[in-house]
């Protein structure tokens, strides 16, 4: 395998933060590996299409970006009848952030990504976690401990970087103002291939564009959403 000392992996969802992060990291590293992990959640088939479209749109500008790495980490047997699997009682715009918590999500995603990185001699992973993230598996201490545990299991030194860890959403949005954000995806209850416009994550998306004073290019399925 090639020496990837100047390589970084970026854990990608379809969302605004990870998409903007991918472009930021692509300006800093010689090779950047976007990684998407398919877990069997109800929005992923649509989200993955958006991720692929976003990468295709920005690759000419950022040639350091390598082809998308697609990994499988099925959680349907673990989550059972959770809303993220069944689509029932999906958190809407009136619910708090805690309502969209997916148990142990970062443990599952990062364990496999860290092992992929080890096998491909990539020692840094970047995540688009914000300073305002309230979940227990999103603290700097957690990420450091997880990197150390997985690294010790394979006798390697791994690093999880949080470039947006001290930033608010509006600051991240400003960094991505010139990117094709129409190819990002934030919805947890898509209607066809569109954002529903009513779920917790759509509401967060709408607020992000408004706070950053950017035009929202998203076509929402529900009438009257903005």
XYZ file of C-alpha atoms in Angstrom:
226
model
C 0.000 0.000 0.000
C 1.093 3.559 -0.633
C 2.468 5.780 2.091
C -0.451 7.967 3.086
C 1.258 10.324 5.536
C -0.323 13.270 3.736
C -3.754 11.674 3.606
C -6.880 12.246 5.655
C -10.250 10.540 5.771
C -13.427 12.566 6.177
C -16.466 10.842 7.663
C -19.279 12.064 5.443
C -22.993 12.217 5.882
C -25.056 14.180 3.429
C -25.332 17.125 5.805
C -24.080 20.672 5.540
C -21.321 20.376 8.128
C -19.590 17.295 6.727
C -19.936 18.513 3.139
C -18.314 21.847 3.963
C -15.675 20.036 6.002
C -14.778 17.867 3.015
C -14.036 20.962 0.942
C -12.026 22.549 3.772
C -9.926 19.418 4.332
C -9.397 19.019 0.577
C -7.484 22.308 0.603
C -5.126 21.105 3.344
C -4.194 17.504 2.470
C -2.670 15.849 -0.593
C -5.201 13.000 -0.596
C -8.608 13.088 1.028
C -10.778 9.989 1.344
C -14.484 10.692 1.863
C -16.049 7.798 3.794
C -19.764 7.050 3.911
C -21.086 4.268 6.125
C -24.401 2.700 5.198
C -26.249 1.519 8.308
C -29.683 0.635 6.956
C -31.434 3.787 8.206
C -34.506 4.998 6.369
C -33.000 8.088 4.678
C -29.689 6.638 3.534
C -30.532 5.650 -0.040
C -31.414 9.269 -0.822
C -28.601 10.711 1.288
C -25.968 8.588 -0.457
C -27.057 9.913 -3.852
C -26.610 13.464 -2.588
C -23.159 12.668 -1.175
C -22.075 11.263 -4.524
C -23.473 14.280 -6.400
C -21.754 16.729 -4.049
C -18.389 14.998 -4.440
C -18.778 14.921 -8.213
C -19.619 18.635 -8.216
C -16.576 19.741 -6.208
C -13.897 17.296 -7.395
C -12.800 19.469 -10.338
C -12.072 22.261 -7.863
C -10.487 19.966 -5.265
C -8.496 17.230 -7.067
C -7.161 15.890 -3.766
C -10.548 14.243 -3.158
C -10.401 10.516 -3.838
C -13.344 8.285 -4.880
C -15.973 7.767 -2.195
C -15.281 4.900 0.218
C -18.542 3.072 0.972
C -18.628 0.844 4.049
C -21.472 -1.238 5.521
C -22.389 -1.163 9.232
C -25.930 -2.494 9.580
C -27.693 -1.417 12.772
C -31.256 -2.496 12.005
C -30.815 -5.613 14.145
C -29.547 -3.395 16.977
C -32.003 -0.484 16.756
C -35.063 -2.660 16.182
C -38.215 -0.496 16.094
C -36.390 2.798 16.524
C -37.872 5.655 14.447
C -34.691 5.825 12.334
C -35.461 2.325 11.040
C -39.261 2.237 10.943
C -40.024 5.842 9.930
C -42.710 6.018 12.625
C -42.925 9.061 14.922
C -39.953 10.767 13.296
C -38.935 13.847 15.349
C -40.498 16.976 13.871
C -39.598 20.668 13.971
C -40.982 21.090 17.509
C -38.751 18.435 19.082
C -35.458 19.236 20.889
C -32.084 18.177 19.490
C -32.002 15.239 21.899
C -34.914 13.671 20.010
C -32.683 12.815 17.036
C -30.029 11.036 19.107
C -28.982 7.700 17.624
C -27.546 5.453 20.376
C -23.810 4.940 20.043
C -23.744 6.222 16.465
C -20.225 7.625 16.614
C -18.927 4.443 18.239
C -20.292 2.378 15.366
C -19.242 4.730 12.571
C -15.779 5.501 13.855
C -14.740 1.994 14.876
C -15.108 0.769 11.314
C -13.674 3.929 9.759
C -10.634 3.815 12.035
C -9.994 0.215 11.035
C -10.333 1.084 7.336
C -7.845 3.893 7.865
C -5.410 1.575 9.624
C -5.566 -0.922 6.759
C -4.933 1.872 4.223
C -2.240 3.660 6.237
C -4.347 6.770 6.779
C -3.820 8.040 10.300
C -6.122 11.074 10.507
C -9.902 11.234 10.367
C -11.823 14.511 10.308
C -15.407 14.909 11.537
C -17.745 17.862 11.158
C -18.810 17.916 14.805
C -19.753 21.385 16.067
C -19.028 22.895 19.450
C -22.761 22.971 20.196
C -23.268 19.209 19.753
C -24.977 18.046 22.995
C -24.533 14.289 22.688
C -22.226 12.245 24.949
C -20.401 10.609 22.025
C -19.435 13.982 20.516
C -16.977 15.375 23.062
C -13.273 15.893 22.355
C -12.438 13.549 25.244
C -14.597 10.777 23.782
C -12.966 11.037 20.358
C -9.469 10.995 21.823
C -10.252 7.932 23.934
C -11.848 6.066 21.036
C -8.880 6.751 18.739
C -6.546 5.467 21.446
C -8.592 2.310 22.076
C -8.853 1.337 18.411
C -5.240 2.323 17.820
C -4.094 0.105 20.669
C -6.083 -2.807 19.241
C -4.118 -2.674 15.979
C -0.843 -1.267 17.323
C -1.236 1.989 15.414
C -1.462 5.675 16.217
C -4.779 7.138 15.092
C -6.082 10.673 15.323
C -9.624 12.038 15.146
C -9.683 15.731 14.237
C -12.576 18.120 14.915
C -11.842 21.192 12.770
C -15.280 22.677 13.551
C -15.215 21.684 17.208
C -15.108 25.285 18.445
C -17.437 26.750 15.813
C -21.146 27.504 15.639
C -23.300 26.495 12.678
C -23.390 29.974 11.162
C -19.576 30.136 11.099
C -19.421 26.829 9.248
C -22.079 27.981 6.791
C -20.020 31.041 5.950
C -17.091 28.780 5.058
C -19.323 26.935 2.600
C -21.111 29.853 1.014
C -19.492 29.235 -2.404
C -20.104 25.485 -2.448
C -22.975 23.663 -4.231
C -24.976 23.220 -1.027
C -28.012 22.172 -3.036
C -26.274 18.765 -3.136
C -26.291 18.395 0.637
C -28.969 16.408 2.423
C -30.228 16.800 5.990
C -33.660 15.154 6.093
C -34.602 12.167 8.286
C -37.978 11.591 6.599
C -37.440 12.164 2.856
C -40.345 12.322 0.450
C -39.093 10.608 -2.663
C -35.719 12.274 -3.182
C -36.711 15.558 -1.561
C -36.367 17.004 1.926
C -39.698 16.675 3.700
C -39.520 20.220 5.115
C -41.137 19.199 8.415
C -38.724 17.026 10.374
C -36.281 18.135 13.066
C -33.304 18.102 10.692
C -35.109 20.021 7.927
C -36.000 22.678 10.485
C -32.364 22.859 11.593
C -31.308 23.178 7.942
C -33.732 26.014 7.279
C -32.525 27.857 10.369
C -28.894 27.424 9.303
C -29.455 29.121 5.950
C -31.478 31.892 7.565
C -28.914 32.560 10.288
C -26.102 32.700 7.725
C -28.210 34.972 5.494
C -27.766 32.593 2.572
C -30.420 31.649 0.057
C -31.698 28.144 0.766
C -31.488 26.161 -2.500
C -33.401 23.205 -1.062
C -36.660 22.089 -2.694
C -38.838 20.982 0.246
C -41.714 18.583 -0.357
C -44.084 20.290 2.088
C -45.776 23.437 0.841
C -45.007 26.612 2.735
C -41.609 25.408 4.052
C -38.823 27.928 3.874
